[in-house]
Short mmCIF file of C-alpha atoms in Angstrom, two decimals:
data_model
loop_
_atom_site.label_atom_id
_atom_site.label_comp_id
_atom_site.label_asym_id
_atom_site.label_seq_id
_atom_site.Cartn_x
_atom_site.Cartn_y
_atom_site.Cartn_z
CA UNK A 1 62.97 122.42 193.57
CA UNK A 2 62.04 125.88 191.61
CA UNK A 3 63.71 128.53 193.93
CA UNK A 4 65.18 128.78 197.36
CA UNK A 5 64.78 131.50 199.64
CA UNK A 6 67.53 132.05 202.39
CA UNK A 7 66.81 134.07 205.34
CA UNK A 8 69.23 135.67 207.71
CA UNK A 9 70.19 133.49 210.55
CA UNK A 10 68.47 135.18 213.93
CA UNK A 11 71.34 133.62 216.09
CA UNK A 12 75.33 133.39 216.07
CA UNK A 13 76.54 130.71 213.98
CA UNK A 14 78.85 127.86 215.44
CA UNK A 15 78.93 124.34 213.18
CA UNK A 16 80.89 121.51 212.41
CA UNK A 17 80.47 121.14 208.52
CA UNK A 18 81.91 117.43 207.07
CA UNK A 19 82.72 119.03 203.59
CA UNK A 20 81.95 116.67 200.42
CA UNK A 21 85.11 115.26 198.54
CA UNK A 22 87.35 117.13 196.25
CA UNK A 23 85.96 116.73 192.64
CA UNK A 24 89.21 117.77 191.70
CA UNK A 25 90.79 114.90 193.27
CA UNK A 26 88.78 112.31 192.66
CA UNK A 27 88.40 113.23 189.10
CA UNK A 28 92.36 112.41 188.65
CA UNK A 29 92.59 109.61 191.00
CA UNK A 30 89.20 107.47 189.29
CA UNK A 31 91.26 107.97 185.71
CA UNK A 32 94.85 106.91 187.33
CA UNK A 33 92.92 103.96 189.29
CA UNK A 34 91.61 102.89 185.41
CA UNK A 35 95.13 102.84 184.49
CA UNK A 36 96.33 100.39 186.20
CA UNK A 37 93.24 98.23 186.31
CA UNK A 38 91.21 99.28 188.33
CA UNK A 39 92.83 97.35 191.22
CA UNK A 40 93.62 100.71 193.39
CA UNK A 41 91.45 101.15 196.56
CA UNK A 42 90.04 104.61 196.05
CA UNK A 43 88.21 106.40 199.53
CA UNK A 44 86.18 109.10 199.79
CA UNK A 45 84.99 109.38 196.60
CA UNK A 46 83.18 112.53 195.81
CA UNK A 47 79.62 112.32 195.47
CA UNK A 48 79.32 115.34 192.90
CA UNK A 49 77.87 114.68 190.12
CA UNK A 50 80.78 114.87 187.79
CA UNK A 51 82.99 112.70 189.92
CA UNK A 52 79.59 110.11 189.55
CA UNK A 53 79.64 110.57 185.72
CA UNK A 54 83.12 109.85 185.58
CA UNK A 55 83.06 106.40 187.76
CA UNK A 56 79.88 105.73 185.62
CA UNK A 57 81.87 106.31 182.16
CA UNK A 58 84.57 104.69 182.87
CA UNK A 59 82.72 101.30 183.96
CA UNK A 60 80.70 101.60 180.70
CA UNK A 61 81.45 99.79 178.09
CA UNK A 62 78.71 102.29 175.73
CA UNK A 63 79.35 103.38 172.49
CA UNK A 64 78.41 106.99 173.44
CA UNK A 65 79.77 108.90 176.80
CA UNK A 66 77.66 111.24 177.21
CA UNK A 67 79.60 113.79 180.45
CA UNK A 68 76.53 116.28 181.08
CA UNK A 69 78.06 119.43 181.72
CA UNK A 70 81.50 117.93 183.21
CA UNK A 71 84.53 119.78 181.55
CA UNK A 72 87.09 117.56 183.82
CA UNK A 73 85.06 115.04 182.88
CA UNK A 74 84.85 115.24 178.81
CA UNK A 75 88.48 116.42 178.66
CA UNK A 76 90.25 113.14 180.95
CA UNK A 77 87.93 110.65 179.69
CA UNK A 78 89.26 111.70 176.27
CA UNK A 79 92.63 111.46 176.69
CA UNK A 80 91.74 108.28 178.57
CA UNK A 81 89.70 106.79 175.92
CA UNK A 82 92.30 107.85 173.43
CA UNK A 83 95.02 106.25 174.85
CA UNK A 84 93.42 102.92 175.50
CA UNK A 85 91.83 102.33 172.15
CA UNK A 86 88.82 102.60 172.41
CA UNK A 87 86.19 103.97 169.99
CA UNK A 88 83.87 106.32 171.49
CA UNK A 89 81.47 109.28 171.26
CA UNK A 90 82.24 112.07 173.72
CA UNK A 91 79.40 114.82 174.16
CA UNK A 92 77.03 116.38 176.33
CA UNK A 93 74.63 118.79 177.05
CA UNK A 94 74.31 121.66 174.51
CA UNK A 95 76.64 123.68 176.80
CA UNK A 96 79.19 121.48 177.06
CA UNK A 97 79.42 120.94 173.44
CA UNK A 98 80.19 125.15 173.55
CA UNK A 99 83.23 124.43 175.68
CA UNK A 100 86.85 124.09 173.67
CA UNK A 101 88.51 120.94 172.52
CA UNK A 102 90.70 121.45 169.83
CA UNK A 103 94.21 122.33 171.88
CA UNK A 104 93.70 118.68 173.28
CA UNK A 105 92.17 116.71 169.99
CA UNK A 106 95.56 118.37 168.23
CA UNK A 107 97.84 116.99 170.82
CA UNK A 108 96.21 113.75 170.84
CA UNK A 109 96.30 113.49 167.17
CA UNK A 110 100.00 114.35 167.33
CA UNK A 111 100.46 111.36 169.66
CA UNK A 112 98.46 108.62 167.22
CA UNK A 113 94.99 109.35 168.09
CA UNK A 114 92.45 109.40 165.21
CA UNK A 115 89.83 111.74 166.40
CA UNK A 116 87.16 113.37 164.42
CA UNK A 117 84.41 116.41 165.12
CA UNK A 118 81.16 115.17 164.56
CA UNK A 119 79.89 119.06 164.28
CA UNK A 120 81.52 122.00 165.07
CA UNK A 121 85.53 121.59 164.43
CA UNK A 122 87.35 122.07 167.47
CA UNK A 123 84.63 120.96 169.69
CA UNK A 124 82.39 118.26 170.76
CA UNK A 125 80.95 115.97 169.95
CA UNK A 126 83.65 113.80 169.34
CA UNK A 127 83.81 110.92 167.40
CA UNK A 128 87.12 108.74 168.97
CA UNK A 129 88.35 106.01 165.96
CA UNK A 130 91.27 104.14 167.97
CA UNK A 131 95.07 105.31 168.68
CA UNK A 132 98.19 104.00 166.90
CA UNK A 133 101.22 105.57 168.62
CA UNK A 134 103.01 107.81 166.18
CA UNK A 135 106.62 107.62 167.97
CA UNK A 136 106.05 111.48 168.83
CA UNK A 137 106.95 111.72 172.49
CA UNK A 138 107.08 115.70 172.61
CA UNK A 139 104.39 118.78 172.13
CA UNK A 140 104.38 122.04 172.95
CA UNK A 141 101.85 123.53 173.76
CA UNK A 142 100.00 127.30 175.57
CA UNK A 143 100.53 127.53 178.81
CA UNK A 144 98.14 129.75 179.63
CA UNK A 145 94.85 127.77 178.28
CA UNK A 146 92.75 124.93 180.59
CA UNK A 147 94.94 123.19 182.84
CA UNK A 148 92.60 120.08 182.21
CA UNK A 149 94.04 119.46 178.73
CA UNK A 150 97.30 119.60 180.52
CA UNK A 151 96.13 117.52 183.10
CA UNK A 152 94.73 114.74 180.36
CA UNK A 153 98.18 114.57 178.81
CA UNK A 154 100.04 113.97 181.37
CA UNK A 155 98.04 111.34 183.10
CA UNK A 156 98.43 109.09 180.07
CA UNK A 157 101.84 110.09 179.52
CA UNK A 158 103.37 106.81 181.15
CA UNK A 159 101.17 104.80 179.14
CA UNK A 160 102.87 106.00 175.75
CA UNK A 161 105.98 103.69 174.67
CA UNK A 162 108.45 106.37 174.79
CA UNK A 163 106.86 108.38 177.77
CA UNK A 164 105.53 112.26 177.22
CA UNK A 165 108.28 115.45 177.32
CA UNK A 166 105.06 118.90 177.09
CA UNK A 167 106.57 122.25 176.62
CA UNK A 168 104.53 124.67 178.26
CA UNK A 169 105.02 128.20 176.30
CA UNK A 170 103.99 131.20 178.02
CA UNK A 171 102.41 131.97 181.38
CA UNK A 172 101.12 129.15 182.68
CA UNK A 173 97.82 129.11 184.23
CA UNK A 174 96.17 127.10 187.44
CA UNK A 175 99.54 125.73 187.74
CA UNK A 176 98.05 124.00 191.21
CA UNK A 177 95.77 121.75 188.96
CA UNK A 178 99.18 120.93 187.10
CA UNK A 179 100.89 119.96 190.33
CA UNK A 180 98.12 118.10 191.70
CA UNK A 181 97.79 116.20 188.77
CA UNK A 182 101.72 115.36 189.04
CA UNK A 183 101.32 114.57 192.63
CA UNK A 184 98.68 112.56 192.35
CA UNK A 185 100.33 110.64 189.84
CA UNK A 186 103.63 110.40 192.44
CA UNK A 187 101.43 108.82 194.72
CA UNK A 188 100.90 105.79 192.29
CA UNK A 189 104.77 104.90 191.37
CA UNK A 190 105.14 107.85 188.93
CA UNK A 191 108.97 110.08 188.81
CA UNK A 192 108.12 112.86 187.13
CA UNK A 193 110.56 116.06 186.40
CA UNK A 194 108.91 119.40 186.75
CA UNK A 195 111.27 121.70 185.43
CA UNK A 196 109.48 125.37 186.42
CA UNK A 197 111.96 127.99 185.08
CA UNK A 198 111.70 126.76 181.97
CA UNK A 199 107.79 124.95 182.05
CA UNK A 200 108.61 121.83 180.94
CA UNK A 201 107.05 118.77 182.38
CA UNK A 202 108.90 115.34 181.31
CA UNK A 203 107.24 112.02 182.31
CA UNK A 204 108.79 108.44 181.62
CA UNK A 205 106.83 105.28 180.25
CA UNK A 206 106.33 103.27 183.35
CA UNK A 207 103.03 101.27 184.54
CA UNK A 208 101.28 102.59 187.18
CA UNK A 209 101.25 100.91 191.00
CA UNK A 210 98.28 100.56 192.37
CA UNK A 211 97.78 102.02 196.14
CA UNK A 212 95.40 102.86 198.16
CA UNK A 213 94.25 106.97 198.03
CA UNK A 214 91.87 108.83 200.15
CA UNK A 215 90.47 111.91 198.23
CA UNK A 216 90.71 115.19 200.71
CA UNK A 217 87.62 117.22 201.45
CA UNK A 218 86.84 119.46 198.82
CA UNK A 219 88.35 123.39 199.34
CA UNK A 220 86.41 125.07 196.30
CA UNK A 221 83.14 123.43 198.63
CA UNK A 222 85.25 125.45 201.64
CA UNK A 223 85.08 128.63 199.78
CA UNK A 224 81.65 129.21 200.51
CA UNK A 225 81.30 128.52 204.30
CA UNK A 226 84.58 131.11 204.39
CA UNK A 227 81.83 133.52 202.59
CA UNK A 228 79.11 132.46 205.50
CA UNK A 229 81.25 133.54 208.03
CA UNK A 230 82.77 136.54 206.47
CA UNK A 231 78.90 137.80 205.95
CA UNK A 232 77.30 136.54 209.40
CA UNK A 233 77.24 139.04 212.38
CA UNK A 234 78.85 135.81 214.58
CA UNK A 235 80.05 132.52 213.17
CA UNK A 236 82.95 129.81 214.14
CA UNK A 237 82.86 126.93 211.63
CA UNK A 238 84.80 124.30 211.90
CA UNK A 239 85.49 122.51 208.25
CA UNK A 240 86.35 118.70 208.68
CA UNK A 241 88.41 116.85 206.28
CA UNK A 242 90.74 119.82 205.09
CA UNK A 243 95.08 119.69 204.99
CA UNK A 244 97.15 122.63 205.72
CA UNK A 245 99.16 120.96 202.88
CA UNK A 246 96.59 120.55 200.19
CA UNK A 247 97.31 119.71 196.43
CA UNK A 248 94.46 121.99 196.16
CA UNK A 249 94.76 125.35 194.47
CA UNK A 250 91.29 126.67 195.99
CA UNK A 251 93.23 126.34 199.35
CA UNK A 252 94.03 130.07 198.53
CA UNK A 253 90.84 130.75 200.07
CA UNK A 254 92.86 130.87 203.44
CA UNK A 255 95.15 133.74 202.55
CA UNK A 256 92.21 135.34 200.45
CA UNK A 257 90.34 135.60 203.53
CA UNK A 258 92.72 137.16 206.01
CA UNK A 259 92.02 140.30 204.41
CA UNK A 260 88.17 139.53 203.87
CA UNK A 261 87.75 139.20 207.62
CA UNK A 262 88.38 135.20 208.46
CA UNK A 263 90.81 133.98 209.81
CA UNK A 264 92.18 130.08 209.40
CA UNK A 265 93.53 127.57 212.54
CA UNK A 266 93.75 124.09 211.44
CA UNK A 267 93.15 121.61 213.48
CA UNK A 268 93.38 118.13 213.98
CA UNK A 269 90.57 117.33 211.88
CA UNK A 270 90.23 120.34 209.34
CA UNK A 271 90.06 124.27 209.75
CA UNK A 272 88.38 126.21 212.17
CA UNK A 273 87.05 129.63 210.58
CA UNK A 274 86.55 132.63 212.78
CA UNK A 275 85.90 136.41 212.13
CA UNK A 276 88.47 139.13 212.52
CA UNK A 277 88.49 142.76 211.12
CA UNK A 278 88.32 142.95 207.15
CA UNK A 279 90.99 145.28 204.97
CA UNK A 280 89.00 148.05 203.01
CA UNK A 281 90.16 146.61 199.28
CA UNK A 282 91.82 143.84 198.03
CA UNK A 283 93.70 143.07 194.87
CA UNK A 284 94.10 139.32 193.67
CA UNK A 285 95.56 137.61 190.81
CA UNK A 286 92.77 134.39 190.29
CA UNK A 287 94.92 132.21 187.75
CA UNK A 288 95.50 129.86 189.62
CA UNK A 289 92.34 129.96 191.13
CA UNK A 290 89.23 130.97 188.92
CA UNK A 291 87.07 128.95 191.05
CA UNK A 292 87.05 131.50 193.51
CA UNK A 293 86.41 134.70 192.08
CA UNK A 294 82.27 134.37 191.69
CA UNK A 295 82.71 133.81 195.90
CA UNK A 296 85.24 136.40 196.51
CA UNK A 297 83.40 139.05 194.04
CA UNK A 298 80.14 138.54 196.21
CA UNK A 299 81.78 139.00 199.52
CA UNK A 300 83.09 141.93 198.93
CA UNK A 301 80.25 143.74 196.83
CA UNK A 302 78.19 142.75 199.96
CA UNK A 303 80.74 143.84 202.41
CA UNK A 304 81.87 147.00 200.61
CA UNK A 305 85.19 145.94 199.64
CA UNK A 306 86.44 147.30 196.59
CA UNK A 307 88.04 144.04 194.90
CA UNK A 308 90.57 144.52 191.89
CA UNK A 309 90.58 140.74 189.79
CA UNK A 310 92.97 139.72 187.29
CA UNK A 311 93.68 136.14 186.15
CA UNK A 312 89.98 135.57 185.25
CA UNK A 313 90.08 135.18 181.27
CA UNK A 314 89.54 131.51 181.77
CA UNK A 315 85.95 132.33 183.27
CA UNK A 316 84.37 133.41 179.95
CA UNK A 317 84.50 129.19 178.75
CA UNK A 318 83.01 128.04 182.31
CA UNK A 319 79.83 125.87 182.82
CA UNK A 320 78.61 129.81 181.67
CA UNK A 321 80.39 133.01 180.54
CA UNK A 322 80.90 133.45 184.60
CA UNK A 323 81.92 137.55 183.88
CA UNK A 324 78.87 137.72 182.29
CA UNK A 325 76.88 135.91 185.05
CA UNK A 326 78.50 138.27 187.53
CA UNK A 327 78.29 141.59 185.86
CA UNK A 328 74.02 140.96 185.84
CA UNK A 329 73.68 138.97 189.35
CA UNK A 330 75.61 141.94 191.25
CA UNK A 331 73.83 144.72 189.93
CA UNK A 332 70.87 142.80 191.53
CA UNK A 333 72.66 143.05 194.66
CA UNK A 334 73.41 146.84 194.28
CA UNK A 335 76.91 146.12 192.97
CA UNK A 336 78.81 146.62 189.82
CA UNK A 337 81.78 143.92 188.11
CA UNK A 338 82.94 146.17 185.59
CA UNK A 339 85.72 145.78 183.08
CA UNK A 340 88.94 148.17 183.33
CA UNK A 341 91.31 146.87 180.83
CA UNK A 342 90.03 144.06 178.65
CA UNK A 343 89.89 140.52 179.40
CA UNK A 344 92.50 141.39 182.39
CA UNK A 345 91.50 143.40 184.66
CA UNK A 346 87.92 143.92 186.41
CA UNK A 347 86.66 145.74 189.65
CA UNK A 348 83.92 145.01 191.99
CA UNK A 349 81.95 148.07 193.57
CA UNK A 350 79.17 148.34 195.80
CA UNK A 351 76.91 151.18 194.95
CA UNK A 352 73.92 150.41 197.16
CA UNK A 353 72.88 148.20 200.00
CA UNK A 354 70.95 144.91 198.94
CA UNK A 355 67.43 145.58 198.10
CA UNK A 356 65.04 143.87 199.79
CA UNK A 357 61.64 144.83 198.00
CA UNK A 358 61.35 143.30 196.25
CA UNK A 359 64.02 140.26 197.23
CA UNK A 360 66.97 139.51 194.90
CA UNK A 361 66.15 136.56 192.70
CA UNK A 362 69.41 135.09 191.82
CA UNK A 363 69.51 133.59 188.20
CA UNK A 364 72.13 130.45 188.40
CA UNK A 365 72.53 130.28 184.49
CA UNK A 366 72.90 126.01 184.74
CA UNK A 367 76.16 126.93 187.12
CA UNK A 368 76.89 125.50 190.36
CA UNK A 369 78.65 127.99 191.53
CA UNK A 370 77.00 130.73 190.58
CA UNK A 371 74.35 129.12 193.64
CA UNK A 372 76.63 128.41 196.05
CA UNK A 373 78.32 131.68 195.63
CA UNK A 374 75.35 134.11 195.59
CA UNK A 375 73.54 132.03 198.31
CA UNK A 376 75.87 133.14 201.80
CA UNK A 377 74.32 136.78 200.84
CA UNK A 378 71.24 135.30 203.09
CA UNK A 379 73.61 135.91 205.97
CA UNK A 380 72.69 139.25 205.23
CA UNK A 381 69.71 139.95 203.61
CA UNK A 382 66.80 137.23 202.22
CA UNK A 383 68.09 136.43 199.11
CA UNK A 384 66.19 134.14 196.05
CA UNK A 385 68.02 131.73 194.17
CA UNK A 386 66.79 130.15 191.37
CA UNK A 387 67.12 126.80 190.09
CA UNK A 388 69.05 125.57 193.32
CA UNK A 389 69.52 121.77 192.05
CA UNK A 390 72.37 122.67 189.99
CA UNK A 391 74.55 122.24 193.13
CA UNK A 392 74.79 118.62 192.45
CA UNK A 393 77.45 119.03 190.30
CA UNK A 394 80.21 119.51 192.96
CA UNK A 395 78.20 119.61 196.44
CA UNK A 396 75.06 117.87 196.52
CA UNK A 397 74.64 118.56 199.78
CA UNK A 398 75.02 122.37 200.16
CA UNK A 399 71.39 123.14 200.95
CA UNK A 400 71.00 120.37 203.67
CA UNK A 401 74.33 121.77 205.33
CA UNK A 402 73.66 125.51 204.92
CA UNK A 403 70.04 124.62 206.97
CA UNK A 404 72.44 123.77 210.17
CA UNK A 405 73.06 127.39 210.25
CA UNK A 406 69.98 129.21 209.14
CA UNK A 407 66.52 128.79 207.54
CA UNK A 408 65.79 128.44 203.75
CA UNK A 409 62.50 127.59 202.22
CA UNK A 410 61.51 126.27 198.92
CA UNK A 411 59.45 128.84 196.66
#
């Protein structure tokens, strides 16, 4: 499939949308479920791709693990593969082999790991040699860099002889990934102590219990049907498979969107989205969220919002530089991302109305959500999108749901 085109919908919107399985979840649960055995009964799994690439890694018994363009995905399975002695190659595709390592190859050397860079120092590929515990059951590491190497640590913390004490130093960043990992790990026998005020995380050695675990709907998946009915003339969507209680930090969409012009009521079943009256800016702090800002950026460029980010450094080191991807996709749209002090703060504008001679053709740079995020502007105005199949990565089935409330057609 080359290109999409979306048209506007010529009718009011009203759907029941059974969103596809938290990535983010699943990710953590398919490496806890590993450590202890597999013998956990795991439901729900996501079908994304880098929740299949995981499941498939981890049932390999390869010499190579090869993780596509999965950052969750290169960063657990290392720690994982680390931790369990086993010798591997970690890489993937030419992108992912851009993407930083280092912060969590130096921790994992601390800990006994013997890890080598088979290219670039402090990034993949990786060459993994075997792990003989050093007796180190402390680090210290930035708080404010990818909550995934956080993440990888302290999923195989119980597994070390002593247990795993991180300091975080710093402002720490996506802080909901953190606690969902720590949750998650809860859930399956673990007592953890989260000490906040001064950010640091202590976990005893102790073996995992297996328990059954059904993986919630996915809310960065949610983000986008939120941006359908902010941009349609008349929607009510009802999102199945969402908690008002989610581990999820993407479940900031629902406050987000008050002042975007959708409003939340859960339900039995998930959330039912309807429209109310958007606020004329809105200012938002995105680290512990970065997910959302490509969705929230397009809604209000199309909507004439004027949209103040911060907490969006982490973008830059995405699946692409997602500023970058922004800053050229908007102007297409009539729209401006520009910087206002660097690497902190940025501002959405809308200058014009979307052209529509020619039509927008949305480049999606090998990024998911750069698709997904550009393609609700169709509620609006026809809009192009090009190379459409990267969706698989977190929602294979966006284009199949997004025909059950308007027309597309391939190009």
């Amino acid at each position: 499939m080359k290109s999409i085109l979306v048209h506007p919908p010529q009718q009011p919107i009203v759907a029941e949308i059974q969103l596809a399985a938290s990535k983010s979840e699943c990710n953590r649960a398919l490496i806890i479920n590993a450590l202890t055995g597999f013998q956990s009964e795991l439901t729900n799994i996501s079908e994304a791709r880098d929740s299949q690439t995981m499941l498939r890694l981890l049932n390999s018994n390869d010499a190579v693990a090869d993780v596509i363009d999965a950052g969750t995905t290169m960063r657990f399975l290392t720690a994982y593969f680390a931790v369990t002695n086993q010798k591997k190659t970690m890489t993937g595709t030419p992108r992912m082999c851009e993407r930083p390592i280092g912060i969590l190859v130096d921790a994992l050397r601390k800990l006994g790991a013997d890890i080598t860079y088979e290219k670039v120092e402090g990034y993949p590929p990786l060459q993994l040699n075997g792990f003989n515990y050093s007796g180190n059951n402390e680090l210290t590491m930035r708080g404010d860099v990818s909550s995934q190497y956080i993440s990888a640590l302290l999923m195989i913390a119980p597994q070390l002889p002593s247990g795993l004490k991180i300091r975080l130093e710093g402002e720490v960043g996506s802080r909901p990934y953190i606690e969902m990992t720590l949750n998650q790990m809860a859930h399956f026998g673990i007592e953890y102590i989260a000490d906040w005020q001064h950010n640091v995380l202590t976990i005893p050695a102790f073996k995992y219990q297996p328990k059954p675990y059904a993986i919630e709907s996915d809310w960065s998946g949610a983000s986008y049907w939120y941006s359908i009915v902010a941009l349609a003339n008349d929607a009510e969507v009802e999102l199945l498979g969402l908690k008002k209680n989610s581990l999820q930090g993407d479940s900031a969409i629902v406050d987000i969107m008050r002042h975007l012009g959708v409003e939340s009521v859960f339900t039995d079943r998930g959330v039912r989205l309807t429209k109310i009256p958007p606020k004329a800016s809105l200012g938002w702090d995105f680290t512990n969220c970065p997910d959302l800002a490509q969705t929230v950026a397009v809604i209000c460029a199309i909507k004439k919002i004027r949209l103040s980010l911060t907490g969006v450094e982490s973008l830059k080191i995405k699946e692409t530089d997602r500023i970058f991807a922004l800053q050229q996709e908007l102007k297409k749209l009539g729209a401006e991302l520009n910087e206002v002090e660097k690497d902190h703060l940025y501002e959405v504008t809308t200058l014009t109305d979307v052209p529509t001679d020619p039509v927008p053709s949305i480049h999606t740079y090998d990024d998911h959500r750069m698709a997904m995020a550009f393609a609700p502007v169709g509620m609006v105005s026809p809009i192009l999108i090009e190379e459409p199949g990267v969706v698989v990565k977190s929602y294979p089935g966006y284009w199949n749901d997004l025909a059950k409330v308007t027309t597309w057609e391939e190009v």
